[in-house]
XYZ file of C-alpha atoms in Angstrom:
539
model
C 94.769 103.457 142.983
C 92.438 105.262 140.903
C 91.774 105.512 137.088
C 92.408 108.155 135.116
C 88.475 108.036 134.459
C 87.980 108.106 138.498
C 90.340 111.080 138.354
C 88.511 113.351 136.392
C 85.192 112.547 137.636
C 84.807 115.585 138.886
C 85.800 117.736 135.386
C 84.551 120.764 135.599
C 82.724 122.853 132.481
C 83.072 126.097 134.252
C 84.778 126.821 130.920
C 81.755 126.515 129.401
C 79.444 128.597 131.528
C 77.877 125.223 133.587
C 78.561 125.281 136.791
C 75.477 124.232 138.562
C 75.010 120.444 137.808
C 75.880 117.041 138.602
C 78.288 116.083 136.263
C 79.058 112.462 135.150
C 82.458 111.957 133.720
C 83.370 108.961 131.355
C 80.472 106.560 132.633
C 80.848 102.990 131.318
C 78.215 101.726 128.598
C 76.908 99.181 130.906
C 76.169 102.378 133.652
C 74.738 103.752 131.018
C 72.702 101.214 129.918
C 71.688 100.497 133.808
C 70.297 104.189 134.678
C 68.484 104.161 131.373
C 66.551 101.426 131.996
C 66.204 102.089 135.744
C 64.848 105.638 134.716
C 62.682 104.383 132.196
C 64.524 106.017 129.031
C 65.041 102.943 127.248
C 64.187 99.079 127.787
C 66.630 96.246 127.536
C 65.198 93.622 124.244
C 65.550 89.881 124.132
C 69.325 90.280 122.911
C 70.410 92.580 125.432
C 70.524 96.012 123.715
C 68.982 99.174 124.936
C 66.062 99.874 122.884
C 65.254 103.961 122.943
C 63.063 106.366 121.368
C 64.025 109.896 119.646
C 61.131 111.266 119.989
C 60.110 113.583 117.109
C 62.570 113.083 115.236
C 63.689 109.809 113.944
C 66.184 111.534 111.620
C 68.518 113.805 110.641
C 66.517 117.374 109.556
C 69.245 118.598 106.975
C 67.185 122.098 106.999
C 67.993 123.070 110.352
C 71.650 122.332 110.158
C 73.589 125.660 109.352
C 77.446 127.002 109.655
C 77.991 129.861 111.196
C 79.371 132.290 108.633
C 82.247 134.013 110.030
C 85.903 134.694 109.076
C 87.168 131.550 108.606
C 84.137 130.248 107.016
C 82.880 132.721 104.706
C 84.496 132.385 101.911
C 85.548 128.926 101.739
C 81.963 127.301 102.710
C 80.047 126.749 99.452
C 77.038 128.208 100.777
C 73.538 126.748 99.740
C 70.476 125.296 100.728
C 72.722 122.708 102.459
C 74.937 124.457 103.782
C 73.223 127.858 105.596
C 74.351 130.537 107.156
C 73.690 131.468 110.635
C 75.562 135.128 112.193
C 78.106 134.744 114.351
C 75.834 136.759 117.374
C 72.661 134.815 117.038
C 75.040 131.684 117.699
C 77.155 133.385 120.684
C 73.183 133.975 122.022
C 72.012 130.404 121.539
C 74.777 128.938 123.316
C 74.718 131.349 126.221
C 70.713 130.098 126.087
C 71.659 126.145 126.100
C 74.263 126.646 128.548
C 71.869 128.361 130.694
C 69.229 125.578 130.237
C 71.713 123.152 131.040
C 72.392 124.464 134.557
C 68.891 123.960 135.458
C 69.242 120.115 134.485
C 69.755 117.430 137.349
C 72.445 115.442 135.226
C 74.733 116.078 132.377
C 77.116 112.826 130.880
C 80.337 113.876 129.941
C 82.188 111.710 127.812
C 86.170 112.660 126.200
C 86.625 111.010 122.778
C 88.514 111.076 119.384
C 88.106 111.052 116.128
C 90.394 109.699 113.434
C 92.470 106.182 113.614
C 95.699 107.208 112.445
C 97.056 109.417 114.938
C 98.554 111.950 112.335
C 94.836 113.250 112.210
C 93.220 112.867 115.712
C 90.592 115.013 116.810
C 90.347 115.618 120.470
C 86.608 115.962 121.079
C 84.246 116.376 124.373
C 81.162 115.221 124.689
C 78.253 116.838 126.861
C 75.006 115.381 126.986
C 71.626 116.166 128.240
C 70.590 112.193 127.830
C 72.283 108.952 129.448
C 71.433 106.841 125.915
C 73.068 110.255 123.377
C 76.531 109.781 125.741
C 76.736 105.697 125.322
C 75.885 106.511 121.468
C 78.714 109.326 121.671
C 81.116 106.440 123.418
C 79.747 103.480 120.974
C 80.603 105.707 117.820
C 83.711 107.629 118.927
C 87.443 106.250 119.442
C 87.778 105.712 122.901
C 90.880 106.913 125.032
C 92.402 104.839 126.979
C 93.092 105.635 130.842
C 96.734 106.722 129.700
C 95.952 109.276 126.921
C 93.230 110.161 129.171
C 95.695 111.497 131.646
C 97.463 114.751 129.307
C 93.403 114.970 127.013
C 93.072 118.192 125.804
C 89.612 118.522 124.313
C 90.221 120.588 120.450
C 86.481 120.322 119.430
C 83.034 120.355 122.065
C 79.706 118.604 120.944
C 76.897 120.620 123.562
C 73.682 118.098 123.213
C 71.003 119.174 124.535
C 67.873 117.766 123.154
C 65.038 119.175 125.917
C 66.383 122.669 124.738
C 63.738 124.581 122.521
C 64.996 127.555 120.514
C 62.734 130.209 119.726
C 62.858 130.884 115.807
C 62.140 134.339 115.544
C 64.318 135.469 118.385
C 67.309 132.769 117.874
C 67.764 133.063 113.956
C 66.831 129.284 113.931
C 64.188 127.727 111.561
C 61.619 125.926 114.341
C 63.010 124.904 117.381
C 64.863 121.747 116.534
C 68.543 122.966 115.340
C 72.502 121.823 114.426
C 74.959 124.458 114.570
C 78.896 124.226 113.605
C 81.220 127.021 114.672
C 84.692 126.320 113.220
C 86.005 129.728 114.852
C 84.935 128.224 118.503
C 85.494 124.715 117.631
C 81.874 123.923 119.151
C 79.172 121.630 117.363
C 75.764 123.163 119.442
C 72.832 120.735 118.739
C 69.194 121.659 120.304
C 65.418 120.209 120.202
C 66.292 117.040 118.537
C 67.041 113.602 120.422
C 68.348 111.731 116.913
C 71.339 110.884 117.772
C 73.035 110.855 113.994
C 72.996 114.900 114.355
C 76.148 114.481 117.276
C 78.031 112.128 114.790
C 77.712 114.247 111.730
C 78.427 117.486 112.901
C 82.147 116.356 113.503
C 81.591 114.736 110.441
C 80.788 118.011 108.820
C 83.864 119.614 110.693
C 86.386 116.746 109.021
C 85.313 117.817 105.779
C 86.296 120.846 105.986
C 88.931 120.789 107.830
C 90.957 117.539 106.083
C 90.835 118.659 102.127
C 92.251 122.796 103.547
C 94.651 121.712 105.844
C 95.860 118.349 105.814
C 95.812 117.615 101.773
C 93.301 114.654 102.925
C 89.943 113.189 101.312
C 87.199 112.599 103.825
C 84.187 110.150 102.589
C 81.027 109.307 103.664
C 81.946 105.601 102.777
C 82.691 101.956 104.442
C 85.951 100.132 103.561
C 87.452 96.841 104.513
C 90.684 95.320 103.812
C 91.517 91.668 102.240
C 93.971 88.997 102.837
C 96.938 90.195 100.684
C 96.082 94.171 102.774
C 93.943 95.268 99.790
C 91.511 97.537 100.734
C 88.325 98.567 99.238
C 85.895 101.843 99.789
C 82.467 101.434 99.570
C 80.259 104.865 98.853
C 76.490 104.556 99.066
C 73.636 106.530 100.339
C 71.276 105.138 103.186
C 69.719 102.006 101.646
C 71.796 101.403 99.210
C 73.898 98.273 101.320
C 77.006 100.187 102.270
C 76.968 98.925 105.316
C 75.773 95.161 104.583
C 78.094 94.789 101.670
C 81.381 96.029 103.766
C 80.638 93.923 106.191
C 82.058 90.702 104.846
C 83.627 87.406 106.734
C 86.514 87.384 104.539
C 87.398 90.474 104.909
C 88.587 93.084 107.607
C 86.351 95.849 108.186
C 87.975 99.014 108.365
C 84.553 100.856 109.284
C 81.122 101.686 108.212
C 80.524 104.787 107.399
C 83.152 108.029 106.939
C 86.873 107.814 106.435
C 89.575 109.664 105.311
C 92.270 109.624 102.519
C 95.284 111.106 102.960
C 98.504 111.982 100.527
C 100.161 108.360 101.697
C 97.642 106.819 100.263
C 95.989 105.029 103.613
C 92.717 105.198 104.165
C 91.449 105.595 108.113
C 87.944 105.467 110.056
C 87.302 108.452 111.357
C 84.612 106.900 114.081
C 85.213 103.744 116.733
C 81.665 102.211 116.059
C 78.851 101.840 113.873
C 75.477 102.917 112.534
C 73.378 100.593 110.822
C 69.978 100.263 109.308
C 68.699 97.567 110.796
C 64.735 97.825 108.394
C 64.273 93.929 107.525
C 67.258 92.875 109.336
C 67.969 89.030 109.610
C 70.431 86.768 111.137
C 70.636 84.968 107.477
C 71.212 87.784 105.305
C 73.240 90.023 107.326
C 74.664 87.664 110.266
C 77.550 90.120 111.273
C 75.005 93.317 111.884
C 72.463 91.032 113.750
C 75.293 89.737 115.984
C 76.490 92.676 116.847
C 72.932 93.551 118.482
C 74.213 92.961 122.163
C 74.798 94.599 125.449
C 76.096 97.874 124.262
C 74.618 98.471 121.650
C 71.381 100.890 120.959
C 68.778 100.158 118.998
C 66.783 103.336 117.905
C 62.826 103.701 117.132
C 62.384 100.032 116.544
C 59.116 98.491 118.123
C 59.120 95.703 121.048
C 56.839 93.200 121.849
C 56.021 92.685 125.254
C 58.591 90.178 125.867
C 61.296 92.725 124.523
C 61.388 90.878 121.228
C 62.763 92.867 118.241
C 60.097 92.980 115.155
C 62.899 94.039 111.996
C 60.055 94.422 109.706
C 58.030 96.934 111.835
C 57.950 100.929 110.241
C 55.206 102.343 112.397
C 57.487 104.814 114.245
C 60.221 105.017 111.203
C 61.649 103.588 108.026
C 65.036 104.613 109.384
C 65.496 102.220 112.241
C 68.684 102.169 113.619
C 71.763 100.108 115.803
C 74.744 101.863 116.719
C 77.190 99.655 118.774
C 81.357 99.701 119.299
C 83.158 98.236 115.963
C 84.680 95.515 118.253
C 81.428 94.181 117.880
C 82.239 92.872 114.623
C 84.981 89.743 115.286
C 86.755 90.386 112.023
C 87.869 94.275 112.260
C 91.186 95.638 111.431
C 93.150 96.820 114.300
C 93.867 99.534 114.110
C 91.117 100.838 111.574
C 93.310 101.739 108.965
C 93.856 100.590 105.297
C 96.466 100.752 102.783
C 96.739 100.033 99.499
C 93.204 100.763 98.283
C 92.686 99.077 95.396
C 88.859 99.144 94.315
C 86.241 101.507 94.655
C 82.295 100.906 94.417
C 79.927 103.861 93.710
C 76.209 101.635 95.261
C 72.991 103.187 93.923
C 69.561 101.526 94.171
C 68.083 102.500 90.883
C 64.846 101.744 91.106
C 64.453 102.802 87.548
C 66.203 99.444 87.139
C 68.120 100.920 83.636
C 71.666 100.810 85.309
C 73.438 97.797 85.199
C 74.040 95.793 88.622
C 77.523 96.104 87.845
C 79.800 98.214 85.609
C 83.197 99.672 85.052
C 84.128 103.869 85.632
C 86.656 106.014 84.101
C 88.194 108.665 85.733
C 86.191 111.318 84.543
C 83.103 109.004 84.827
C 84.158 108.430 88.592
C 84.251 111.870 89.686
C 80.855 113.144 87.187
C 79.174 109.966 89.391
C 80.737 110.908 92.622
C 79.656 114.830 92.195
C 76.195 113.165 91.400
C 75.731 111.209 94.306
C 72.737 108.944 92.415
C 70.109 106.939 94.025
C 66.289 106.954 94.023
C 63.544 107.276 96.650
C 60.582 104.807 96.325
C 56.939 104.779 97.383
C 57.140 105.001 101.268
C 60.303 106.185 101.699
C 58.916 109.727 102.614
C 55.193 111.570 102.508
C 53.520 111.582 98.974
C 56.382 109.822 97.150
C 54.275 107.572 95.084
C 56.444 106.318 92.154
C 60.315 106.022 91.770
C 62.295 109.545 91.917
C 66.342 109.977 91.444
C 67.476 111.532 94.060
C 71.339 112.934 93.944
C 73.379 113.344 97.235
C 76.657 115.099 96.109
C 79.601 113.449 96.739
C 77.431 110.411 98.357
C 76.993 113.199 101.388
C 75.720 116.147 100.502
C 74.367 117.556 103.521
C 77.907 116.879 105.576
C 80.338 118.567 102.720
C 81.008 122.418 103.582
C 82.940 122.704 100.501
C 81.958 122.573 97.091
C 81.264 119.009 95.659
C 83.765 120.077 92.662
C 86.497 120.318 94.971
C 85.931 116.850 96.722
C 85.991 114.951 92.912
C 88.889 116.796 91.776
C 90.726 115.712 94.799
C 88.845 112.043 94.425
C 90.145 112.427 90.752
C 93.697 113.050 91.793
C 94.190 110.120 93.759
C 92.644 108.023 90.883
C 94.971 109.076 88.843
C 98.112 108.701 90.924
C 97.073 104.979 91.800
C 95.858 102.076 89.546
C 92.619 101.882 91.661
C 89.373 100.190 89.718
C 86.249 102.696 89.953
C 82.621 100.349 89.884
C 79.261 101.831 89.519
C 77.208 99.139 91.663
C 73.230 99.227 90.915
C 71.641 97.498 94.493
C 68.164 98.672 93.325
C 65.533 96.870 90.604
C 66.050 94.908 87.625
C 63.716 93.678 85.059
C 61.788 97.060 85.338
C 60.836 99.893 87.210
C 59.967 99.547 90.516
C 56.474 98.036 91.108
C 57.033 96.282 88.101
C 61.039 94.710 88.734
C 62.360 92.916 91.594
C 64.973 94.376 93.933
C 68.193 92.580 92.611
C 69.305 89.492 94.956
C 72.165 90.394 97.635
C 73.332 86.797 96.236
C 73.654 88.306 93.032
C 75.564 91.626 94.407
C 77.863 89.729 96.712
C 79.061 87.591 93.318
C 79.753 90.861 91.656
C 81.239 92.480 94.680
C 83.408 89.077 94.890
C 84.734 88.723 90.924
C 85.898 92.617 91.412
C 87.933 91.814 94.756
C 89.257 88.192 93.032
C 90.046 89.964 89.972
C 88.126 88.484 87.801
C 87.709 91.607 85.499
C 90.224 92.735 83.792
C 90.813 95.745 82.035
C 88.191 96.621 78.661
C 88.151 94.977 75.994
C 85.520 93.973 73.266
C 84.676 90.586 74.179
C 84.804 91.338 78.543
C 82.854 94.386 78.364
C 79.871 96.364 76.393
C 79.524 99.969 76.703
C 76.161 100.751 78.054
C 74.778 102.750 74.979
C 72.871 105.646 77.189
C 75.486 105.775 79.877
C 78.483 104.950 78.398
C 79.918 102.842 81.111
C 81.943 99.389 80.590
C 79.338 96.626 81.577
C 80.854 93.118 81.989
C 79.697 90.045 79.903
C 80.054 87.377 82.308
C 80.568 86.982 86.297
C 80.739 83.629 88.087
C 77.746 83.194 90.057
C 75.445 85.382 88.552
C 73.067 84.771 85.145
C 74.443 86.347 82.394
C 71.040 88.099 81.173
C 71.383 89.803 84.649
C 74.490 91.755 83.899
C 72.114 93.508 80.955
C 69.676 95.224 82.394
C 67.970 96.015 78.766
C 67.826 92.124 78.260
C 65.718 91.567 81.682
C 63.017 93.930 80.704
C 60.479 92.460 78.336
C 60.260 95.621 76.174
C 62.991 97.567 74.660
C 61.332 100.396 73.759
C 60.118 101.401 77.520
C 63.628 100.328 78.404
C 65.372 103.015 76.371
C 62.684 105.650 77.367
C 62.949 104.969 80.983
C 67.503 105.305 80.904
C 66.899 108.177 78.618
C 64.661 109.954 81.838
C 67.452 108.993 83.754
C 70.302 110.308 81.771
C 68.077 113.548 81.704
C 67.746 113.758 85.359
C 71.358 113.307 85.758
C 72.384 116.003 83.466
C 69.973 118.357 85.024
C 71.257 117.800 88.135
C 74.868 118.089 87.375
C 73.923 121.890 85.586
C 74.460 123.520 89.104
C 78.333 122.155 89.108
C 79.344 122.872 85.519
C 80.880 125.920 85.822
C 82.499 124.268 88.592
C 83.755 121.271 87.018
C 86.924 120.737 84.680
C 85.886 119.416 81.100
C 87.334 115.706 82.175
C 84.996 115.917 84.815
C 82.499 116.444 82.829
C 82.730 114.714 80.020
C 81.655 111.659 82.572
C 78.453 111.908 81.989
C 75.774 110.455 79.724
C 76.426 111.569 76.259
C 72.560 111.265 74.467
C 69.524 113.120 75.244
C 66.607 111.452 74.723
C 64.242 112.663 71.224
């Protein structure tokens, strides 16, 4: 008897205008994996994952990404130079042009998937892709349906991918001819000229976080989470670099998933995706044994560079800092089944300062939670992109900026809410430099983070009080005194540098930038929400 899968191998996507091509319906990864390397798309390394190429781009391009603006959208979207505008006719155009182009093409993959864990909040979603490797990435980071719930799947959402597609700027409304399009009218997330395969997993993203704060009174975050022993969980927000992934990812603890969840009024916290995307720049089996392990048939490795034996070199950035390995969460042995938390008891805001004036650990209010969550704080270093030659903060609203169609405001009230209504700890986590600036610091040990990350989870800090905590004087945040396994001059960051002066000068530039920043949300934010911030200007 057949499978579902074998059942609907024929689909058809006459519905969407493609009628004249071979279609292939719900391959398996390892098919996948075969006619990629038997068509020379992607090579098989030492530890049996398919290493591919993106080709021009090696990441997301956050200035081609636009909404169309159209009834449902137009006055709820906060548009800005994130979120753009694109009219409702130049869209209806574009796709008629992709679906066109996609009739001439030999082969499209076909894959039905979900989104969401808890079932309350599934997304039906179909996948069509141009590429064999973008449909095992669509089926490594989606939930996958079973044969059963394959039977009655109604696709609610459609991801087109078609990466050999070039739009014309002048005539399509695009900006060059690379492009990422949501329509929340058609349900349809139309991606064109761009193989980077993070552009199909944040456009539904994108359509979550719109769609979960207006209609289902639920929080979506671009964060990890795992859950403990006793079914405490803990959410981890970070921007790339900053260890989201590496610190979530912990043997003692269940991970929920990697990268963008939801919380809803019940106070559970689900994974929206079934896999995940890691960083895998200076990746080792010491430090991060979990992520290397999980580097196995099935898993893609993107843009990294192979020897000629098909070994991995971690270390290598000639084709990209932003390396990449997305594989199925069952990868990891110690996972929550199914990916859902409850309970949440600690938050961690992760930054990597490299301004190294934070401290590597410290304690939020509420109103210093959401001002730091609207900020979204982190800093790019020499290398990280062209002419960046000395550290520069760099704020991601809402640890996500370019995926939040709303206005960050709305997001931290709502983040502010739930704070509120629980007894949930808030921690602003510095991953970047201590002793000094960058160039003249040291990045501060994972060791060092881990011990930090551990005393929160085993309680070991309790609530303020003189002799636990000292309020940062520029910043104003509770920084603790002491933490098992981890020098107490580390948990100062004004005692590692060697001058006080330049200390003091550097975290008054910081508080600057931050306030700066945070003048585009004022008349936004409540006055809770803003007195977060840092209270002194710098002379």
């Amino acid at each position: 008897m057949r499978t579902a899968s074998e059942k609907k191998s024929l689909v058809s996507l006459s519905n969407y205008g493609i009628t004249n091509t071979n279609i292939h319906y719900q391959l398996s990864s390892s098919e996948l994996h075969r006619i990629c390397t038997a068509e020379g798309l992607g090579t098989e390394t030492d530890l049996g994952a398919l290493a591919i190429t993106t080709g021009k781009f090696t990441g997301r391009s956050p200035k081609d990404r636009f909404i169309v603006k159209d009834k449902i959208s137009k006055d709820q979207v906060w548009w800005s130079d994130i979120n753009l505008p694109f009219e409702t006719e130049k869209f209806d155009t574009l796709y008629d042009k992709v679906v066109a182009y996609c009739n001439k093409i030999d082969q499209l993959y076909v894959r039905d998937v979900y989104a969401c864990a808890d079932k309350n909040y599934q997304m039906n979603i179909r996948v069509i892709n141009e590429y064999p490797w973008s449909n095992m990435f669509a089926y490594n980071m989606f939930l996958r349906p079973n044969d059963e719930e394959l039977k009655n799947f109604t696709p609610e959402w459609t991801i087109l991918n078609a990466p050999g597609f070039m739009a014309d700027p002048e005539v399509d409304g695009t900006r060059q001819s690379n492009f990422a399009i949501l329509n929340f009218t058609r349900k349809i997330v139309l991606i064109g000229g761009t193989g980077y395969t993070g552009e199909i997993k944040k456009g539904i993203f994108s359509a979550l976080n719109f769609i979960l704060p207006r209609y289902k009174e639920t929080l979506p975050m671009h964060c990890s989470a795992n859950v403990g022993e006793k079914g405490d969980t803990a959410i981890f927000f970070g921007l790339s670099g900053t260890g989201k992934t590496t610190l979530s990812t912990d043997p003692n603890r269940k991970l929920i998933g990697d990268d963008e969840h939801g919380w809803t009024k019940e106070n559970t916290i689900f994974n929206f995706e079934g896999g995940c995307y890691a960083k895998v720049i200076n990746l080792s089996a010491e430090n991060e044994p979990e992520i290397y392990g999980a580097i196995k048939k099935g898993a893609i490795l993107e843009n990294v560079v192979l020897d000629k034996n098909g070994t991995i070199n971690f270390s290598d950035t000639s084709i990209t800092q932003n390396t990449r390995v997305s594989y199925p969460i069952n990868h990891i042995e110690n996972i929550q089944q199914p990916s859902i938390g409850k309970n949440p008891q600690n938050i961690f805001f992760l930054t990597a300062d490299a301004f190294g004036v934070l401290p590597p650990i410290s304690k939020l209010t509420p109103s210093q939670a959401a001002y730091h969550f609207i900020s979204g704080y982190t800093a790019k270093v020499a290398g990280t992109e062209a002419g960046v030659k000395e550290p520069i903060p760099s704020f991601s609203a809402c640890f996500g900026a370019p995926f939040m169609p709303l206005h960050p405001a709305k997001y931290a009230e709502l983040l502010m809410q739930k704070i509120n209504n629980t007894d949930i700890n808030v921690w602003l986590v510095n991953t970047g430099w201590t002793g000094g600036v960058y160039g003249v610091g040291t990045r501060m040990k994972l060791q060092y983070t881990r011990a930090m990350i551990q005393a929160v989870l085993n309680g070991e800090f309790g609530p303020y009080t003189y002799e636990e905590y000292h309020i940062h004087s520029v910043f104003g945040v509770a920084q603790p005194r002491q933490c098992s396994g981890v020098p107490t001059k580390i948990l100062s960051p004004r005692a590692t540098w060697a001058d006080d002066k330049a200390y003091y000068k550097t975290a008054f530039k910081l508080s600057n930038a931050f306030r700066h920043n945070f003048k585009k949300f004022e008349s936004y934010a409540s006055e809770e929400i803003r007195r977060g911030g840092p209270q002194r200007y710098a002379d």
